[in-house]
């Protein structure tokens, strides 16, 4: 048995359709994917053999993190190594790192921009909810480890003031930082992989980036 709940197996269909006649697909997994395809043969979303990337979809829709990680791991082992694997709609910084650890290359997500507009900054120490009163007189940057325009020029206190005043500039500056944080994190992941120390990076990230209060 593959050990994946049936409702999550259904979500493997995109990967299974991506020309992945996987090299050594476990028979039960292959049957589950094939059954899904049989039920939805008309889908226009079905990737084609010549696609440049292999998308994995239907995850990160409320299932427990560990279930998502397990399904990603079960899926990527059957994907062709020569094509980038793209996990759609994921995710938090920790989810991204855990997906990379399981063989995913590319992501997209509204989280950094949406959360920025809602006053949440993703930082090297974890999420910072800028509306909290504790930042009212905080002269430090959003993230001391960040070199982005927002962190170089504005304090947490000022970002909080903009948010509380309903100034759109606050959302823009927060967005600049969050996107910088994501791009910087991906850059650090690539560097860690290139130098053979991804596992150290992964463990260090888990130590410093807390899961507290992601919104
Ligand atoms: Zn920044």
PDB file of C-alpha atoms and ligand atoms in Angstrom:
ATOM      1  CA  UNK A   1       0.000   0.000   0.000  1.00  0.00           C
ATOM      2  CA  UNK A   2       1.124   3.558  -0.708  1.00  0.00           C
ATOM      3  CA  UNK A   3      -0.281   4.770   2.600  1.00  0.00           C
ATOM      4  CA  UNK A   4      -1.753   7.988   1.194  1.00  0.00           C
ATOM      5  CA  UNK A   5      -5.419   8.700   1.956  1.00  0.00           C
ATOM      6  CA  UNK A   6      -7.649   8.318  -1.088  1.00  0.00           C
ATOM      7  CA  UNK A   7      -8.720  11.962  -1.037  1.00  0.00           C
ATOM      8  CA  UNK A   8      -5.094  13.004  -1.388  1.00  0.00           C
ATOM      9  CA  UNK A   9      -4.374  10.452  -4.071  1.00  0.00           C
ATOM     10  CA  UNK A  10      -6.973  12.204  -6.162  1.00  0.00           C
ATOM     11  CA  UNK A  11      -4.772  15.242  -6.072  1.00  0.00           C
ATOM     12  CA  UNK A  12      -1.925  13.506  -7.784  1.00  0.00           C
ATOM     13  CA  UNK A  13      -3.639  13.551 -11.110  1.00  0.00           C
ATOM     14  CA  UNK A  14      -1.771  16.489 -12.597  1.00  0.00           C
ATOM     15  CA  UNK A  15       1.574  14.951 -11.848  1.00  0.00           C
ATOM     16  CA  UNK A  16       0.356  11.652 -13.143  1.00  0.00           C
ATOM     17  CA  UNK A  17      -0.786  13.209 -16.389  1.00  0.00           C
ATOM     18  CA  UNK A  18       2.334  15.197 -17.117  1.00  0.00           C
ATOM     19  CA  UNK A  19       3.842  12.688 -19.437  1.00  0.00           C
ATOM     20  CA  UNK A  20       5.101  11.024 -16.392  1.00  0.00           C
ATOM     21  CA  UNK A  21       4.798   7.592 -17.390  1.00  0.00           C
ATOM     22  CA  UNK A  22       6.940   7.430 -14.388  1.00  0.00           C
ATOM     23  CA  UNK A  23       9.927   5.233 -14.640  1.00  0.00           C
ATOM     24  CA  UNK A  24       9.106   2.812 -11.932  1.00  0.00           C
ATOM     25  CA  UNK A  25       5.727   3.737 -10.680  1.00  0.00           C
ATOM     26  CA  UNK A  26       4.422   1.664  -7.852  1.00  0.00           C
ATOM     27  CA  UNK A  27       1.473  -0.166  -9.298  1.00  0.00           C
ATOM     28  CA  UNK A  28      -1.042   0.916  -6.723  1.00  0.00           C
ATOM     29  CA  UNK A  29      -0.070   4.565  -7.118  1.00  0.00           C
ATOM     30  CA  UNK A  30      -0.218   4.311 -10.880  1.00  0.00           C
ATOM     31  CA  UNK A  31      -3.654   2.745 -10.715  1.00  0.00           C
ATOM     32  CA  UNK A  32      -4.888   5.506  -8.426  1.00  0.00           C
ATOM     33  CA  UNK A  33      -3.641   8.207 -10.785  1.00  0.00           C
ATOM     34  CA  UNK A  34      -5.023   6.388 -13.811  1.00  0.00           C
ATOM     35  CA  UNK A  35      -8.399   6.091 -12.122  1.00  0.00           C
ATOM     36  CA  UNK A  36      -8.414   9.801 -11.511  1.00  0.00           C
ATOM     37  CA  UNK A  37      -7.581  10.464 -15.152  1.00  0.00           C
ATOM     38  CA  UNK A  38     -10.348   8.154 -16.279  1.00  0.00           C
ATOM     39  CA  UNK A  39     -12.810  10.172 -14.276  1.00  0.00           C
ATOM     40  CA  UNK A  40     -11.621  13.478 -15.712  1.00  0.00           C
ATOM     41  CA  UNK A  41     -10.400  12.716 -19.255  1.00  0.00           C
ATOM     42  CA  UNK A  42     -11.757  15.984 -20.604  1.00  0.00           C
ATOM     43  CA  UNK A  43      -9.671  18.288 -18.413  1.00  0.00           C
ATOM     44  CA  UNK A  44      -8.054  21.053 -20.405  1.00  0.00           C
ATOM     45  CA  UNK A  45      -5.582  21.544 -17.589  1.00  0.00           C
ATOM     46  CA  UNK A  46      -3.921  18.273 -18.321  1.00  0.00           C
ATOM     47  CA  UNK A  47      -0.234  18.915 -19.001  1.00  0.00           C
ATOM     48  CA  UNK A  48       1.269  17.554 -22.174  1.00  0.00           C
ATOM     49  CA  UNK A  49       4.354  15.498 -22.827  1.00  0.00           C
ATOM     50  CA  UNK A  50       6.266  18.476 -24.215  1.00  0.00           C
ATOM     51  CA  UNK A  51       5.608  20.788 -21.289  1.00  0.00           C
ATOM     52  CA  UNK A  52       8.718  22.384 -19.873  1.00  0.00           C
ATOM     53  CA  UNK A  53       7.760  21.904 -16.257  1.00  0.00           C
ATOM     54  CA  UNK A  54       5.876  19.306 -14.274  1.00  0.00           C
ATOM     55  CA  UNK A  55       3.178  20.932 -12.152  1.00  0.00           C
ATOM     56  CA  UNK A  56       1.893  19.386  -8.956  1.00  0.00           C
ATOM     57  CA  UNK A  57      -1.488  20.743  -7.986  1.00  0.00           C
ATOM     58  CA  UNK A  58      -4.268  20.358  -5.493  1.00  0.00           C
ATOM     59  CA  UNK A  59      -2.121  20.513  -2.416  1.00  0.00           C
ATOM     60  CA  UNK A  60      -1.938  23.139   0.320  1.00  0.00           C
ATOM     61  CA  UNK A  61      -5.709  23.447   0.486  1.00  0.00           C
ATOM     62  CA  UNK A  62      -6.129  22.833   4.170  1.00  0.00           C
ATOM     63  CA  UNK A  63      -4.635  19.404   4.672  1.00  0.00           C
ATOM     64  CA  UNK A  64      -2.083  18.992   7.485  1.00  0.00           C
ATOM     65  CA  UNK A  65       1.448  20.039   6.571  1.00  0.00           C
ATOM     66  CA  UNK A  66       2.776  16.555   7.109  1.00  0.00           C
ATOM     67  CA  UNK A  67       0.226  15.117   4.678  1.00  0.00           C
ATOM     68  CA  UNK A  68       1.258  17.598   2.017  1.00  0.00           C
ATOM     69  CA  UNK A  69       4.916  16.774   2.563  1.00  0.00           C
ATOM     70  CA  UNK A  70       4.182  13.071   2.299  1.00  0.00           C
ATOM     71  CA  UNK A  71       2.213  13.421  -0.928  1.00  0.00           C
ATOM     72  CA  UNK A  72       4.925  15.627  -2.435  1.00  0.00           C
ATOM     73  CA  UNK A  73       7.572  13.075  -1.504  1.00  0.00           C
ATOM     74  CA  UNK A  74       5.520  10.208  -2.887  1.00  0.00           C
ATOM     75  CA  UNK A  75       4.995  12.092  -6.145  1.00  0.00           C
ATOM     76  CA  UNK A  76       8.378  13.614  -6.891  1.00  0.00           C
ATOM     77  CA  UNK A  77      10.148  10.283  -6.729  1.00  0.00           C
ATOM     78  CA  UNK A  78       8.363   9.327  -9.937  1.00  0.00           C
ATOM     79  CA  UNK A  79       8.920  12.579 -11.833  1.00  0.00           C
ATOM     80  CA  UNK A  80      11.518  12.937 -14.575  1.00  0.00           C
ATOM     81  CA  UNK A  81      14.700  14.494 -13.214  1.00  0.00           C
ATOM     82  CA  UNK A  82      15.304  16.567 -16.336  1.00  0.00           C
ATOM     83  CA  UNK A  83      12.191  18.748 -15.888  1.00  0.00           C
ATOM     84  CA  UNK A  84      11.634  21.352 -13.161  1.00  0.00           C
ATOM     85  CA  UNK A  85       8.975  20.346 -10.668  1.00  0.00           C
ATOM     86  CA  UNK A  86       6.529  23.135  -9.919  1.00  0.00           C
ATOM     87  CA  UNK A  87       4.380  22.964  -6.773  1.00  0.00           C
ATOM     88  CA  UNK A  88       1.393  25.207  -7.331  1.00  0.00           C
ATOM     89  CA  UNK A  89       0.163  27.567  -4.631  1.00  0.00           C
ATOM     90  CA  UNK A  90       2.814  26.788  -2.003  1.00  0.00           C
ATOM     91  CA  UNK A  91       3.494  28.283   0.368  1.00  0.00           C
ATOM     92  CA  UNK A  92       4.969  29.394   3.653  1.00  0.00           C
ATOM     93  CA  UNK A  93       8.765  29.667   3.838  1.00  0.00           C
ATOM     94  CA  UNK A  94       8.902  26.425   5.821  1.00  0.00           C
ATOM     95  CA  UNK A  95       6.634  24.644   3.341  1.00  0.00           C
ATOM     96  CA  UNK A  96       8.902  25.744   0.499  1.00  0.00           C
ATOM     97  CA  UNK A  97      12.015  24.452   2.206  1.00  0.00           C
ATOM     98  CA  UNK A  98      10.348  21.146   3.041  1.00  0.00           C
ATOM     99  CA  UNK A  99       9.127  20.790  -0.552  1.00  0.00           C
ATOM    100  CA  UNK A 100      12.627  21.507  -1.867  1.00  0.00           C
ATOM    101  CA  UNK A 101      13.883  18.790   0.457  1.00  0.00           C
ATOM    102  CA  UNK A 102      11.439  16.469  -1.308  1.00  0.00           C
ATOM    103  CA  UNK A 103      12.531  17.408  -4.810  1.00  0.00           C
ATOM    104  CA  UNK A 104      10.475  20.461  -5.832  1.00  0.00           C
ATOM    105  CA  UNK A 105      12.108  23.300  -7.801  1.00  0.00           C
ATOM    106  CA  UNK A 106       9.506  26.013  -8.347  1.00  0.00           C
ATOM    107  CA  UNK A 107       6.625  27.632  -6.482  1.00  0.00           C
ATOM    108  CA  UNK A 108       4.034  30.340  -6.651  1.00  0.00           C
ATOM    109  CA  UNK A 109       1.906  31.741  -3.856  1.00  0.00           C
ATOM    110  CA  UNK A 110      -0.096  34.794  -2.859  1.00  0.00           C
ATOM    111  CA  UNK A 111       1.124  34.542   0.703  1.00  0.00           C
ATOM    112  CA  UNK A 112       4.007  37.078   0.632  1.00  0.00           C
ATOM    113  CA  UNK A 113       1.972  39.809  -1.082  1.00  0.00           C
ATOM    114  CA  UNK A 114      -1.377  39.103   0.575  1.00  0.00           C
ATOM    115  CA  UNK A 115       0.145  38.911   4.042  1.00  0.00           C
ATOM    116  CA  UNK A 116       2.115  42.100   3.358  1.00  0.00           C
ATOM    117  CA  UNK A 117      -1.122  43.948   2.648  1.00  0.00           C
ATOM    118  CA  UNK A 118      -2.531  42.507   5.872  1.00  0.00           C
ATOM    119  CA  UNK A 119       0.413  43.824   7.856  1.00  0.00           C
ATOM    120  CA  UNK A 120       2.448  40.659   8.220  1.00  0.00           C
ATOM    121  CA  UNK A 121       6.157  40.723   7.457  1.00  0.00           C
ATOM    122  CA  UNK A 122       7.999  37.464   6.921  1.00  0.00           C
ATOM    123  CA  UNK A 123      11.427  37.811   8.460  1.00  0.00           C
ATOM    124  CA  UNK A 124      14.486  35.713   9.209  1.00  0.00           C
ATOM    125  CA  UNK A 125      13.094  35.257  12.728  1.00  0.00           C
ATOM    126  CA  UNK A 126       9.566  34.390  11.686  1.00  0.00           C
ATOM    127  CA  UNK A 127       6.414  36.377  10.987  1.00  0.00           C
ATOM    128  CA  UNK A 128       6.096  39.911  12.378  1.00  0.00           C
ATOM    129  CA  UNK A 129       2.574  41.286  12.711  1.00  0.00           C
ATOM    130  CA  UNK A 130       3.335  44.954  12.339  1.00  0.00           C
ATOM    131  CA  UNK A 131       0.044  46.106  13.805  1.00  0.00           C
ATOM    132  CA  UNK A 132       1.017  44.802  17.248  1.00  0.00           C
ATOM    133  CA  UNK A 133       1.517  47.558  19.810  1.00  0.00           C
ATOM    134  CA  UNK A 134       4.991  46.267  20.649  1.00  0.00           C
ATOM    135  CA  UNK A 135       6.283  47.788  17.389  1.00  0.00           C
ATOM    136  CA  UNK A 136       4.867  51.289  18.020  1.00  0.00           C
ATOM    137  CA  UNK A 137       8.262  52.654  19.039  1.00  0.00           C
ATOM    138  CA  UNK A 138      10.508  50.041  17.450  1.00  0.00           C
ATOM    139  CA  UNK A 139      13.192  51.886  15.496  1.00  0.00           C
ATOM    140  CA  UNK A 140      14.671  48.715  14.051  1.00  0.00           C
ATOM    141  CA  UNK A 141      14.112  47.489  10.500  1.00  0.00           C
ATOM    142  CA  UNK A 142      11.439  44.940   9.654  1.00  0.00           C
ATOM    143  CA  UNK A 143      14.164  42.308   9.402  1.00  0.00           C
ATOM    144  CA  UNK A 144      17.710  43.067  10.645  1.00  0.00           C
ATOM    145  CA  UNK A 145      19.050  40.433   8.249  1.00  0.00           C
ATOM    146  CA  UNK A 146      17.404  41.978   5.176  1.00  0.00           C
ATOM    147  CA  UNK A 147      18.953  44.471   2.749  1.00  0.00           C
ATOM    148  CA  UNK A 148      15.785  45.398   0.876  1.00  0.00           C
ATOM    149  CA  UNK A 149      14.661  48.983   0.215  1.00  0.00           C
ATOM    150  CA  UNK A 150      12.079  48.830   3.003  1.00  0.00           C
ATOM    151  CA  UNK A 151      14.500  47.508   5.605  1.00  0.00           C
ATOM    152  CA  UNK A 152      17.231  49.974   4.597  1.00  0.00           C
ATOM    153  CA  UNK A 153      14.982  53.008   4.843  1.00  0.00           C
ATOM    154  CA  UNK A 154      12.105  52.489   7.256  1.00  0.00           C
ATOM    155  CA  UNK A 155      11.551  51.349  10.838  1.00  0.00           C
ATOM    156  CA  UNK A 156       9.013  48.928  12.188  1.00  0.00           C
ATOM    157  CA  UNK A 157       7.416  51.866  13.998  1.00  0.00           C
ATOM    158  CA  UNK A 158       6.942  53.740  10.712  1.00  0.00           C
ATOM    159  CA  UNK A 159       5.587  50.655   8.927  1.00  0.00           C
ATOM    160  CA  UNK A 160       3.159  50.183  11.809  1.00  0.00           C
ATOM    161  CA  UNK A 161       2.096  53.819  11.584  1.00  0.00           C
ATOM    162  CA  UNK A 162       1.389  53.434   7.853  1.00  0.00           C
ATOM    163  CA  UNK A 163      -0.606  50.259   8.454  1.00  0.00           C
ATOM    164  CA  UNK A 164      -2.660  51.750  11.292  1.00  0.00           C
ATOM    165  CA  UNK A 165      -3.344  54.863   9.209  1.00  0.00           C
ATOM    166  CA  UNK A 166      -4.537  52.753   6.301  1.00  0.00           C
ATOM    167  CA  UNK A 167      -1.849  54.167   4.009  1.00  0.00           C
ATOM    168  CA  UNK A 168      -1.370  52.117   0.855  1.00  0.00           C
ATOM    169  CA  UNK A 169       2.330  52.904   1.015  1.00  0.00           C
ATOM    170  CA  UNK A 170       2.488  50.542   3.980  1.00  0.00           C
ATOM    171  CA  UNK A 171       1.213  47.652   1.894  1.00  0.00           C
ATOM    172  CA  UNK A 172       3.678  48.508  -0.866  1.00  0.00           C
ATOM    173  CA  UNK A 173       6.672  48.684   1.475  1.00  0.00           C
ATOM    174  CA  UNK A 174       5.629  45.488   3.253  1.00  0.00           C
ATOM    175  CA  UNK A 175       5.252  43.766  -0.101  1.00  0.00           C
ATOM    176  CA  UNK A 176       8.720  44.878  -1.187  1.00  0.00           C
ATOM    177  CA  UNK A 177      10.158  43.326   1.935  1.00  0.00           C
ATOM    178  CA  UNK A 178       8.202  40.066   1.790  1.00  0.00           C
ATOM    179  CA  UNK A 179       9.084  39.467  -1.855  1.00  0.00           C
ATOM    180  CA  UNK A 180      12.723  40.248  -1.065  1.00  0.00           C
ATOM    181  CA  UNK A 181      12.608  37.774   1.797  1.00  0.00           C
ATOM    182  CA  UNK A 182      11.198  35.036  -0.443  1.00  0.00           C
ATOM    183  CA  UNK A 183      13.681  35.715  -3.236  1.00  0.00           C
ATOM    184  CA  UNK A 184      16.533  35.815  -0.733  1.00  0.00           C
ATOM    185  CA  UNK A 185      15.378  32.555   0.839  1.00  0.00           C
ATOM    186  CA  UNK A 186      15.268  30.856  -2.571  1.00  0.00           C
ATOM    187  CA  UNK A 187      18.712  32.230  -3.365  1.00  0.00           C
ATOM    188  CA  UNK A 188      20.053  30.844  -0.089  1.00  0.00           C
ATOM    189  CA  UNK A 189      18.444  27.486  -0.848  1.00  0.00           C
ATOM    190  CA  UNK A 190      20.141  27.339  -4.266  1.00  0.00           C
ATOM    191  CA  UNK A 191      23.474  28.288  -2.736  1.00  0.00           C
ATOM    192  CA  UNK A 192      23.135  25.696   0.034  1.00  0.00           C
ATOM    193  CA  UNK A 193      22.337  22.991  -2.518  1.00  0.00           C
ATOM    194  CA  UNK A 194      25.267  24.044  -4.719  1.00  0.00           C
ATOM    195  CA  UNK A 195      27.657  23.776  -1.783  1.00  0.00           C
ATOM    196  CA  UNK A 196      26.203  20.521  -0.506  1.00  0.00           C
ATOM    197  CA  UNK A 197      24.907  21.949   2.766  1.00  0.00           C
ATOM    198  CA  UNK A 198      21.170  22.123   2.169  1.00  0.00           C
ATOM    199  CA  UNK A 199      20.403  19.912   5.183  1.00  0.00           C
ATOM    200  CA  UNK A 200      22.315  22.290   7.488  1.00  0.00           C
ATOM    201  CA  UNK A 201      20.467  25.227   5.978  1.00  0.00           C
ATOM    202  CA  UNK A 202      17.136  23.465   6.405  1.00  0.00           C
ATOM    203  CA  UNK A 203      17.722  22.701  10.063  1.00  0.00           C
ATOM    204  CA  UNK A 204      19.008  26.214  10.732  1.00  0.00           C
ATOM    205  CA  UNK A 205      15.931  27.719   9.103  1.00  0.00           C
ATOM    206  CA  UNK A 206      13.658  25.606  11.286  1.00  0.00           C
ATOM    207  CA  UNK A 207      15.503  26.871  14.353  1.00  0.00           C
ATOM    208  CA  UNK A 208      15.206  30.553  13.484  1.00  0.00           C
ATOM    209  CA  UNK A 209      11.942  30.868  11.565  1.00  0.00           C
ATOM    210  CA  UNK A 210       9.079  30.118  13.886  1.00  0.00           C
ATOM    211  CA  UNK A 211       5.651  29.107  12.702  1.00  0.00           C
ATOM    212  CA  UNK A 212       4.007  31.566  15.045  1.00  0.00           C
ATOM    213  CA  UNK A 213       0.923  33.336  13.819  1.00  0.00           C
ATOM    214  CA  UNK A 214       1.108  33.008  10.064  1.00  0.00           C
ATOM    215  CA  UNK A 215      -2.048  34.615   8.716  1.00  0.00           C
TER     216      UNK A 215
HETATM  217 ZN1  LIG B   1      13.491  43.741   3.965  1.00  0.00          ZN
END
